[in-house]
């Protein structure tokens, strides 16, 4: 949580549902979220009445007849333009954004807070989660990722560096600091080691398309959770098991 220069990097990109031929997407770096419009053109209008093809305005007195402009093919042109900029809402670095199923709101999460935004309002957001302790020396975990439910617009989850996933319901309270469900795998005391806390940190969490399951990624594995069962994941897939014996050197190299 040290103060750092903001790097030129994109942390997350989220597409919005199509409403017209153009594509809209949200992107975020460490501090600023932008709404982009991406469109392509392969035709252009020709034969204007009040201006020449090069754009210069014609003298109205010289116009003796009306023309109907026509669309002529042209070389394909792709344009990307920032439509809205949502800035200055996060003290810490933004790690994730997620578009709500209502397509009107989205959330953005940093290490200690999650904000709820409306797509049309750029200068204010609503703080829905705040885990910052009164004394920063008591800080034990940070938020690592957050995601809206794909179908229920009032539900979202966020994961933490302690290996927990919390499901929150925005209908219960305006500030969702108290969760509705918490998903956490009980630790096997026989496997406990110096690295247990570091490797249990969840780097990302995603819902299945149905919204019934979640997939979480920690340092060595991928876990599948059923939203109806908080006690343990229904599946665990080991991804980097061969790194378990190399954790010492990885730790020393900050990897």
PDB file of C-alpha atoms in Angstrom:
ATOM      1  CA  UNK A   1       0.000   0.000   0.000  1.00  0.00           C
ATOM      2  CA  UNK A   2       2.966   2.320  -0.576  1.00  0.00           C
ATOM      3  CA  UNK A   3       2.619   5.414  -2.716  1.00  0.00           C
ATOM      4  CA  UNK A   4       3.902   4.624  -6.208  1.00  0.00           C
ATOM      5  CA  UNK A   5       3.949   6.223  -9.606  1.00  0.00           C
ATOM      6  CA  UNK A   6       1.040   5.051 -11.752  1.00  0.00           C
ATOM      7  CA  UNK A   7       2.292   2.695 -14.442  1.00  0.00           C
ATOM      8  CA  UNK A   8       1.064   2.645 -18.019  1.00  0.00           C
ATOM      9  CA  UNK A   9      -0.844  -0.609 -17.833  1.00  0.00           C
ATOM     10  CA  UNK A  10      -4.387  -1.907 -18.067  1.00  0.00           C
ATOM     11  CA  UNK A  11      -5.506  -4.017 -15.113  1.00  0.00           C
ATOM     12  CA  UNK A  12      -8.891  -5.128 -16.454  1.00  0.00           C
ATOM     13  CA  UNK A  13     -11.075  -4.842 -19.548  1.00  0.00           C
ATOM     14  CA  UNK A  14     -14.803  -5.545 -19.427  1.00  0.00           C
ATOM     15  CA  UNK A  15     -17.103  -5.552 -22.466  1.00  0.00           C
ATOM     16  CA  UNK A  16     -20.629  -4.160 -22.269  1.00  0.00           C
ATOM     17  CA  UNK A  17     -23.532  -5.850 -24.018  1.00  0.00           C
ATOM     18  CA  UNK A  18     -24.067  -4.684 -27.610  1.00  0.00           C
ATOM     19  CA  UNK A  19     -26.820  -2.086 -28.090  1.00  0.00           C
ATOM     20  CA  UNK A  20     -25.855  -0.895 -31.564  1.00  0.00           C
ATOM     21  CA  UNK A  21     -23.210  -1.730 -34.187  1.00  0.00           C
ATOM     22  CA  UNK A  22     -20.483  -0.185 -32.000  1.00  0.00           C
ATOM     23  CA  UNK A  23     -18.718  -1.984 -29.146  1.00  0.00           C
ATOM     24  CA  UNK A  24     -18.403  -0.436 -25.693  1.00  0.00           C
ATOM     25  CA  UNK A  25     -15.830  -1.478 -23.119  1.00  0.00           C
ATOM     26  CA  UNK A  26     -14.628  -0.424 -19.691  1.00  0.00           C
ATOM     27  CA  UNK A  27     -10.901  -0.406 -19.009  1.00  0.00           C
ATOM     28  CA  UNK A  28      -8.983   0.487 -15.873  1.00  0.00           C
ATOM     29  CA  UNK A  29      -5.403   1.201 -14.935  1.00  0.00           C
ATOM     30  CA  UNK A  30      -4.314   1.611 -11.307  1.00  0.00           C
ATOM     31  CA  UNK A  31      -6.394   4.744 -10.758  1.00  0.00           C
ATOM     32  CA  UNK A  32      -8.667   5.691 -13.674  1.00  0.00           C
ATOM     33  CA  UNK A  33     -11.563   3.861 -15.335  1.00  0.00           C
ATOM     34  CA  UNK A  34     -12.578   4.763 -18.892  1.00  0.00           C
ATOM     35  CA  UNK A  35     -15.585   3.875 -21.017  1.00  0.00           C
ATOM     36  CA  UNK A  36     -14.524   3.399 -24.645  1.00  0.00           C
ATOM     37  CA  UNK A  37     -16.533   3.261 -27.849  1.00  0.00           C
ATOM     38  CA  UNK A  38     -14.979   1.097 -30.552  1.00  0.00           C
ATOM     39  CA  UNK A  39     -16.586   1.346 -33.982  1.00  0.00           C
ATOM     40  CA  UNK A  40     -15.722   0.745 -37.608  1.00  0.00           C
ATOM     41  CA  UNK A  41     -16.757   2.520 -40.788  1.00  0.00           C
ATOM     42  CA  UNK A  42     -16.537   1.222 -44.350  1.00  0.00           C
ATOM     43  CA  UNK A  43     -18.845   3.787 -46.008  1.00  0.00           C
ATOM     44  CA  UNK A  44     -19.008   7.522 -46.182  1.00  0.00           C
ATOM     45  CA  UNK A  45     -21.641   9.965 -47.325  1.00  0.00           C
ATOM     46  CA  UNK A  46     -20.963  11.894 -50.540  1.00  0.00           C
ATOM     47  CA  UNK A  47     -22.930  14.515 -52.427  1.00  0.00           C
ATOM     48  CA  UNK A  48     -23.758  17.024 -49.689  1.00  0.00           C
ATOM     49  CA  UNK A  49     -25.746  20.107 -50.597  1.00  0.00           C
ATOM     50  CA  UNK A  50     -24.061  22.689 -48.374  1.00  0.00           C
ATOM     51  CA  UNK A  51     -20.443  21.570 -48.511  1.00  0.00           C
ATOM     52  CA  UNK A  52     -17.912  20.258 -50.996  1.00  0.00           C
ATOM     53  CA  UNK A  53     -16.361  16.779 -50.750  1.00  0.00           C
ATOM     54  CA  UNK A  54     -13.275  18.284 -49.067  1.00  0.00           C
ATOM     55  CA  UNK A  55     -15.457  19.851 -46.331  1.00  0.00           C
ATOM     56  CA  UNK A  56     -15.449  23.512 -47.440  1.00  0.00           C
ATOM     57  CA  UNK A  57     -18.825  25.273 -47.160  1.00  0.00           C
ATOM     58  CA  UNK A  58     -20.487  26.155 -50.458  1.00  0.00           C
ATOM     59  CA  UNK A  59     -22.018  29.552 -51.177  1.00  0.00           C
ATOM     60  CA  UNK A  60     -25.801  29.022 -50.640  1.00  0.00           C
ATOM     61  CA  UNK A  61     -26.620  31.361 -53.530  1.00  0.00           C
ATOM     62  CA  UNK A  62     -24.769  29.019 -55.912  1.00  0.00           C
ATOM     63  CA  UNK A  63     -26.993  26.067 -55.006  1.00  0.00           C
ATOM     64  CA  UNK A  64     -29.644  25.665 -57.687  1.00  0.00           C
ATOM     65  CA  UNK A  65     -30.830  22.095 -57.035  1.00  0.00           C
ATOM     66  CA  UNK A  66     -31.137  19.646 -54.149  1.00  0.00           C
ATOM     67  CA  UNK A  67     -29.064  16.493 -54.060  1.00  0.00           C
ATOM     68  CA  UNK A  68     -29.636  13.362 -52.012  1.00  0.00           C
ATOM     69  CA  UNK A  69     -26.349  12.322 -50.381  1.00  0.00           C
ATOM     70  CA  UNK A  70     -25.333   8.730 -51.119  1.00  0.00           C
ATOM     71  CA  UNK A  71     -23.207   6.249 -49.159  1.00  0.00           C
ATOM     72  CA  UNK A  72     -20.054   5.180 -50.996  1.00  0.00           C
ATOM     73  CA  UNK A  73     -17.680   2.372 -49.908  1.00  0.00           C
ATOM     74  CA  UNK A  74     -14.372   3.414 -48.376  1.00  0.00           C
ATOM     75  CA  UNK A  75     -11.386   1.738 -46.727  1.00  0.00           C
ATOM     76  CA  UNK A  76     -12.321   0.169 -43.407  1.00  0.00           C
ATOM     77  CA  UNK A  77     -11.584   2.557 -40.536  1.00  0.00           C
ATOM     78  CA  UNK A  78     -11.601   1.487 -36.874  1.00  0.00           C
ATOM     79  CA  UNK A  79     -12.098   4.229 -34.320  1.00  0.00           C
ATOM     80  CA  UNK A  80     -11.722   4.058 -30.540  1.00  0.00           C
ATOM     81  CA  UNK A  81     -12.774   7.049 -28.503  1.00  0.00           C
ATOM     82  CA  UNK A  82     -13.030   7.489 -24.718  1.00  0.00           C
ATOM     83  CA  UNK A  83     -16.647   8.375 -23.966  1.00  0.00           C
ATOM     84  CA  UNK A  84     -16.422   8.791 -20.188  1.00  0.00           C
ATOM     85  CA  UNK A  85     -13.645   8.988 -17.616  1.00  0.00           C
ATOM     86  CA  UNK A  86     -14.287   7.858 -14.048  1.00  0.00           C
ATOM     87  CA  UNK A  87     -11.391   9.132 -11.937  1.00  0.00           C
ATOM     88  CA  UNK A  88     -10.253  10.081  -8.439  1.00  0.00           C
ATOM     89  CA  UNK A  89     -12.370   7.569  -6.523  1.00  0.00           C
ATOM     90  CA  UNK A  90      -9.691   5.168  -5.272  1.00  0.00           C
ATOM     91  CA  UNK A  91      -6.941   5.788  -2.744  1.00  0.00           C
ATOM     92  CA  UNK A  92      -5.260   2.486  -3.559  1.00  0.00           C
ATOM     93  CA  UNK A  93      -4.648   0.706  -6.835  1.00  0.00           C
ATOM     94  CA  UNK A  94      -7.691  -0.666  -8.662  1.00  0.00           C
ATOM     95  CA  UNK A  95      -7.411  -4.424  -9.206  1.00  0.00           C
ATOM     96  CA  UNK A  96     -10.756  -5.251 -10.814  1.00  0.00           C
ATOM     97  CA  UNK A  97     -13.899  -3.914 -12.434  1.00  0.00           C
ATOM     98  CA  UNK A  98     -17.112  -5.832 -13.094  1.00  0.00           C
ATOM     99  CA  UNK A  99     -20.215  -4.832 -15.061  1.00  0.00           C
ATOM    100  CA  UNK A 100     -23.572  -5.556 -13.433  1.00  0.00           C
ATOM    101  CA  UNK A 101     -26.161  -7.690 -15.204  1.00  0.00           C
ATOM    102  CA  UNK A 102     -28.429  -4.609 -15.354  1.00  0.00           C
ATOM    103  CA  UNK A 103     -25.791  -3.032 -17.689  1.00  0.00           C
ATOM    104  CA  UNK A 104     -26.338   0.297 -15.897  1.00  0.00           C
ATOM    105  CA  UNK A 105     -23.897  -0.021 -13.016  1.00  0.00           C
ATOM    106  CA  UNK A 106     -20.474  -1.513 -12.406  1.00  0.00           C
ATOM    107  CA  UNK A 107     -18.122  -1.977  -9.486  1.00  0.00           C
ATOM    108  CA  UNK A 108     -14.448  -1.188  -9.077  1.00  0.00           C
ATOM    109  CA  UNK A 109     -12.276  -2.684  -6.341  1.00  0.00           C
ATOM    110  CA  UNK A 110      -8.962  -1.663  -4.859  1.00  0.00           C
ATOM    111  CA  UNK A 111      -6.997  -3.174  -1.957  1.00  0.00           C
ATOM    112  CA  UNK A 112      -9.394  -1.978   0.738  1.00  0.00           C
ATOM    113  CA  UNK A 113     -12.575  -0.670  -0.859  1.00  0.00           C
ATOM    114  CA  UNK A 114     -15.191  -1.502  -3.486  1.00  0.00           C
ATOM    115  CA  UNK A 115     -17.126   1.298  -5.201  1.00  0.00           C
ATOM    116  CA  UNK A 116     -20.383   1.104  -7.152  1.00  0.00           C
ATOM    117  CA  UNK A 117     -20.689   3.368 -10.204  1.00  0.00           C
ATOM    118  CA  UNK A 118     -23.463   4.338 -12.588  1.00  0.00           C
ATOM    119  CA  UNK A 119     -22.398   4.316 -16.247  1.00  0.00           C
ATOM    120  CA  UNK A 120     -23.814   7.809 -16.816  1.00  0.00           C
ATOM    121  CA  UNK A 121     -22.313   9.461 -13.704  1.00  0.00           C
ATOM    122  CA  UNK A 122     -18.575  10.064 -13.789  1.00  0.00           C
ATOM    123  CA  UNK A 123     -18.015  12.323 -10.792  1.00  0.00           C
ATOM    124  CA  UNK A 124     -19.434  10.238  -7.960  1.00  0.00           C
ATOM    125  CA  UNK A 125     -19.538   6.620  -6.846  1.00  0.00           C
ATOM    126  CA  UNK A 126     -21.013   4.802  -3.867  1.00  0.00           C
ATOM    127  CA  UNK A 127     -18.747   2.937  -1.462  1.00  0.00           C
ATOM    128  CA  UNK A 128     -20.246  -0.535  -0.896  1.00  0.00           C
ATOM    129  CA  UNK A 129     -17.352  -2.296   0.880  1.00  0.00           C
ATOM    130  CA  UNK A 130     -14.702  -0.765   3.130  1.00  0.00           C
ATOM    131  CA  UNK A 131     -12.364  -3.117   5.003  1.00  0.00           C
ATOM    132  CA  UNK A 132      -9.861  -0.428   6.017  1.00  0.00           C
ATOM    133  CA  UNK A 133      -9.150  -0.750   9.765  1.00  0.00           C
ATOM    134  CA  UNK A 134      -9.075   2.338  12.006  1.00  0.00           C
ATOM    135  CA  UNK A 135      -5.408   1.619  12.635  1.00  0.00           C
ATOM    136  CA  UNK A 136      -3.526   0.539   9.502  1.00  0.00           C
ATOM    137  CA  UNK A 137      -1.140  -1.537  11.613  1.00  0.00           C
ATOM    138  CA  UNK A 138      -4.055  -3.897  12.304  1.00  0.00           C
ATOM    139  CA  UNK A 139      -4.455  -4.619   8.575  1.00  0.00           C
ATOM    140  CA  UNK A 140      -4.531  -8.402   8.056  1.00  0.00           C
ATOM    141  CA  UNK A 141      -5.916  -8.810   4.517  1.00  0.00           C
ATOM    142  CA  UNK A 142      -6.553  -6.956   1.282  1.00  0.00           C
ATOM    143  CA  UNK A 143      -9.153  -7.329  -1.472  1.00  0.00           C
ATOM    144  CA  UNK A 144      -7.684  -9.096  -4.511  1.00  0.00           C
ATOM    145  CA  UNK A 145     -10.643  -9.326  -6.935  1.00  0.00           C
ATOM    146  CA  UNK A 146     -14.348  -8.593  -7.162  1.00  0.00           C
ATOM    147  CA  UNK A 147     -17.090  -9.764  -9.504  1.00  0.00           C
ATOM    148  CA  UNK A 148     -20.836  -9.203 -10.006  1.00  0.00           C
ATOM    149  CA  UNK A 149     -23.187 -12.190 -10.249  1.00  0.00           C
ATOM    150  CA  UNK A 150     -24.067 -12.793 -13.933  1.00  0.00           C
ATOM    151  CA  UNK A 151     -27.852 -12.893 -13.317  1.00  0.00           C
ATOM    152  CA  UNK A 152     -28.705 -11.434  -9.881  1.00  0.00           C
ATOM    153  CA  UNK A 153     -27.930  -7.708  -9.984  1.00  0.00           C
ATOM    154  CA  UNK A 154     -27.860  -7.412  -6.172  1.00  0.00           C
ATOM    155  CA  UNK A 155     -25.153 -10.047  -5.597  1.00  0.00           C
ATOM    156  CA  UNK A 156     -21.393  -9.729  -5.900  1.00  0.00           C
ATOM    157  CA  UNK A 157     -18.354 -11.515  -4.488  1.00  0.00           C
ATOM    158  CA  UNK A 158     -14.891 -10.385  -3.515  1.00  0.00           C
ATOM    159  CA  UNK A 159     -11.827 -12.437  -2.719  1.00  0.00           C
ATOM    160  CA  UNK A 160      -9.054 -11.672  -0.278  1.00  0.00           C
ATOM    161  CA  UNK A 161      -5.374 -12.302   0.276  1.00  0.00           C
ATOM    162  CA  UNK A 162      -6.366 -14.636   3.141  1.00  0.00           C
ATOM    163  CA  UNK A 163      -7.943 -17.135   0.753  1.00  0.00           C
ATOM    164  CA  UNK A 164     -11.570 -16.266   1.526  1.00  0.00           C
ATOM    165  CA  UNK A 165     -14.386 -15.366  -0.876  1.00  0.00           C
ATOM    166  CA  UNK A 166     -17.250 -13.288   0.490  1.00  0.00           C
ATOM    167  CA  UNK A 167     -20.664 -13.105  -1.169  1.00  0.00           C
ATOM    168  CA  UNK A 168     -22.527  -9.850  -0.471  1.00  0.00           C
ATOM    169  CA  UNK A 169     -26.161  -8.911  -1.035  1.00  0.00           C
ATOM    170  CA  UNK A 170     -26.789  -5.218  -1.698  1.00  0.00           C
ATOM    171  CA  UNK A 171     -30.425  -5.614  -0.602  1.00  0.00           C
ATOM    172  CA  UNK A 172     -29.365  -6.364   2.973  1.00  0.00           C
ATOM    173  CA  UNK A 173     -27.515  -3.119   3.668  1.00  0.00           C
ATOM    174  CA  UNK A 174     -26.104  -0.098   1.865  1.00  0.00           C
ATOM    175  CA  UNK A 175     -22.609  -0.879   3.154  1.00  0.00           C
ATOM    176  CA  UNK A 176     -21.853  -4.563   2.519  1.00  0.00           C
ATOM    177  CA  UNK A 177     -19.050  -4.938   5.073  1.00  0.00           C
ATOM    178  CA  UNK A 178     -20.929  -7.843   6.637  1.00  0.00           C
ATOM    179  CA  UNK A 179     -21.176 -10.639   4.078  1.00  0.00           C
ATOM    180  CA  UNK A 180     -24.103 -12.949   3.351  1.00  0.00           C
ATOM    181  CA  UNK A 181     -21.864 -15.999   2.761  1.00  0.00           C
ATOM    182  CA  UNK A 182     -18.184 -16.761   3.177  1.00  0.00           C
ATOM    183  CA  UNK A 183     -16.406 -19.453   1.189  1.00  0.00           C
ATOM    184  CA  UNK A 184     -13.219 -20.752   2.762  1.00  0.00           C
ATOM    185  CA  UNK A 185     -11.492 -24.093   2.693  1.00  0.00           C
ATOM    186  CA  UNK A 186     -10.524 -25.269   6.205  1.00  0.00           C
ATOM    187  CA  UNK A 187      -6.778 -25.663   6.442  1.00  0.00           C
ATOM    188  CA  UNK A 188      -5.279 -29.088   7.032  1.00  0.00           C
ATOM    189  CA  UNK A 189      -3.011 -28.650  10.103  1.00  0.00           C
ATOM    190  CA  UNK A 190      -0.653 -31.368   8.822  1.00  0.00           C
ATOM    191  CA  UNK A 191       0.086 -29.342   5.673  1.00  0.00           C
ATOM    192  CA  UNK A 192       0.626 -26.051   7.492  1.00  0.00           C
ATOM    193  CA  UNK A 193       3.884 -24.314   6.588  1.00  0.00           C
ATOM    194  CA  UNK A 194       5.507 -20.886   6.546  1.00  0.00           C
ATOM    195  CA  UNK A 195       4.098 -20.340   3.028  1.00  0.00           C
ATOM    196  CA  UNK A 196       0.490 -21.422   3.716  1.00  0.00           C
ATOM    197  CA  UNK A 197      -0.836 -17.879   4.029  1.00  0.00           C
ATOM    198  CA  UNK A 198       1.008 -16.584   0.955  1.00  0.00           C
ATOM    199  CA  UNK A 199      -0.023 -19.375  -1.413  1.00  0.00           C
ATOM    200  CA  UNK A 200      -3.666 -19.338  -0.230  1.00  0.00           C
ATOM    201  CA  UNK A 201      -4.107 -15.734  -1.446  1.00  0.00           C
ATOM    202  CA  UNK A 202      -6.722 -15.694  -4.228  1.00  0.00           C
ATOM    203  CA  UNK A 203      -5.639 -13.824  -7.352  1.00  0.00           C
ATOM    204  CA  UNK A 204      -8.956 -13.941  -9.221  1.00  0.00           C
ATOM    205  CA  UNK A 205     -12.545 -15.164  -8.910  1.00  0.00           C
ATOM    206  CA  UNK A 206     -15.152 -15.705 -11.641  1.00  0.00           C
ATOM    207  CA  UNK A 207     -18.772 -16.878 -11.804  1.00  0.00           C
ATOM    208  CA  UNK A 208     -19.933 -19.587 -14.162  1.00  0.00           C
ATOM    209  CA  UNK A 209     -22.401 -18.383 -16.810  1.00  0.00           C
ATOM    210  CA  UNK A 210     -25.289 -19.919 -14.871  1.00  0.00           C
ATOM    211  CA  UNK A 211     -24.250 -18.109 -11.691  1.00  0.00           C
ATOM    212  CA  UNK A 212     -24.437 -21.334  -9.673  1.00  0.00           C
ATOM    213  CA  UNK A 213     -20.662 -21.883  -9.433  1.00  0.00           C
ATOM    214  CA  UNK A 214     -17.543 -19.831  -8.838  1.00  0.00           C
ATOM    215  CA  UNK A 215     -13.984 -20.500  -9.901  1.00  0.00           C
ATOM    216  CA  UNK A 216     -11.114 -19.120  -7.829  1.00  0.00           C
ATOM    217  CA  UNK A 217      -7.392 -19.087  -8.541  1.00  0.00           C
ATOM    218  CA  UNK A 218      -4.728 -19.172  -5.850  1.00  0.00           C
ATOM    219  CA  UNK A 219      -0.966 -19.634  -6.205  1.00  0.00           C
ATOM    220  CA  UNK A 220      -0.928 -23.387  -6.873  1.00  0.00           C
ATOM    221  CA  UNK A 221      -4.482 -24.392  -7.746  1.00  0.00           C
ATOM    222  CA  UNK A 222      -7.890 -23.617  -9.240  1.00  0.00           C
ATOM    223  CA  UNK A 223     -10.962 -24.309  -7.103  1.00  0.00           C
ATOM    224  CA  UNK A 224     -14.601 -24.693  -8.139  1.00  0.00           C
ATOM    225  CA  UNK A 225     -17.191 -23.620  -5.564  1.00  0.00           C
ATOM    226  CA  UNK A 226     -20.928 -24.246  -5.403  1.00  0.00           C
ATOM    227  CA  UNK A 227     -22.763 -21.137  -4.169  1.00  0.00           C
ATOM    228  CA  UNK A 228     -24.930 -23.426  -2.027  1.00  0.00           C
ATOM    229  CA  UNK A 229     -21.948 -24.893  -0.172  1.00  0.00           C
ATOM    230  CA  UNK A 230     -19.616 -22.613   1.758  1.00  0.00           C
ATOM    231  CA  UNK A 231     -17.619 -25.204   3.699  1.00  0.00           C
ATOM    232  CA  UNK A 232     -15.290 -26.402   0.939  1.00  0.00           C
ATOM    233  CA  UNK A 233     -14.850 -26.341  -2.852  1.00  0.00           C
ATOM    234  CA  UNK A 234     -16.489 -29.105  -4.868  1.00  0.00           C
ATOM    235  CA  UNK A 235     -13.392 -29.483  -7.054  1.00  0.00           C
ATOM    236  CA  UNK A 236      -9.726 -28.555  -6.678  1.00  0.00           C
ATOM    237  CA  UNK A 237      -7.409 -28.691  -9.674  1.00  0.00           C
ATOM    238  CA  UNK A 238      -3.697 -28.503  -8.974  1.00  0.00           C
ATOM    239  CA  UNK A 239      -1.998 -26.293 -11.551  1.00  0.00           C
ATOM    240  CA  UNK A 240       1.545 -25.700 -10.293  1.00  0.00           C
ATOM    241  CA  UNK A 241       2.058 -28.570  -7.858  1.00  0.00           C
ATOM    242  CA  UNK A 242       5.713 -28.899  -8.930  1.00  0.00           C
ATOM    243  CA  UNK A 243       6.357 -25.434  -7.429  1.00  0.00           C
ATOM    244  CA  UNK A 244       5.536 -26.654  -3.910  1.00  0.00           C
ATOM    245  CA  UNK A 245       9.102 -27.868  -3.408  1.00  0.00           C
ATOM    246  CA  UNK A 246      10.524 -24.596  -4.779  1.00  0.00           C
ATOM    247  CA  UNK A 247       8.534 -22.173  -2.609  1.00  0.00           C
ATOM    248  CA  UNK A 248      11.603 -21.210  -0.581  1.00  0.00           C
ATOM    249  CA  UNK A 249      13.569 -19.866  -3.539  1.00  0.00           C
ATOM    250  CA  UNK A 250      10.442 -18.289  -5.084  1.00  0.00           C
ATOM    251  CA  UNK A 251       9.825 -16.432  -1.836  1.00  0.00           C
ATOM    252  CA  UNK A 252      13.393 -15.177  -1.680  1.00  0.00           C
ATOM    253  CA  UNK A 253      13.151 -13.904  -5.274  1.00  0.00           C
ATOM    254  CA  UNK A 254       9.787 -12.187  -4.613  1.00  0.00           C
ATOM    255  CA  UNK A 255       8.107 -14.497  -7.121  1.00  0.00           C
TER     256      UNK A 255
END
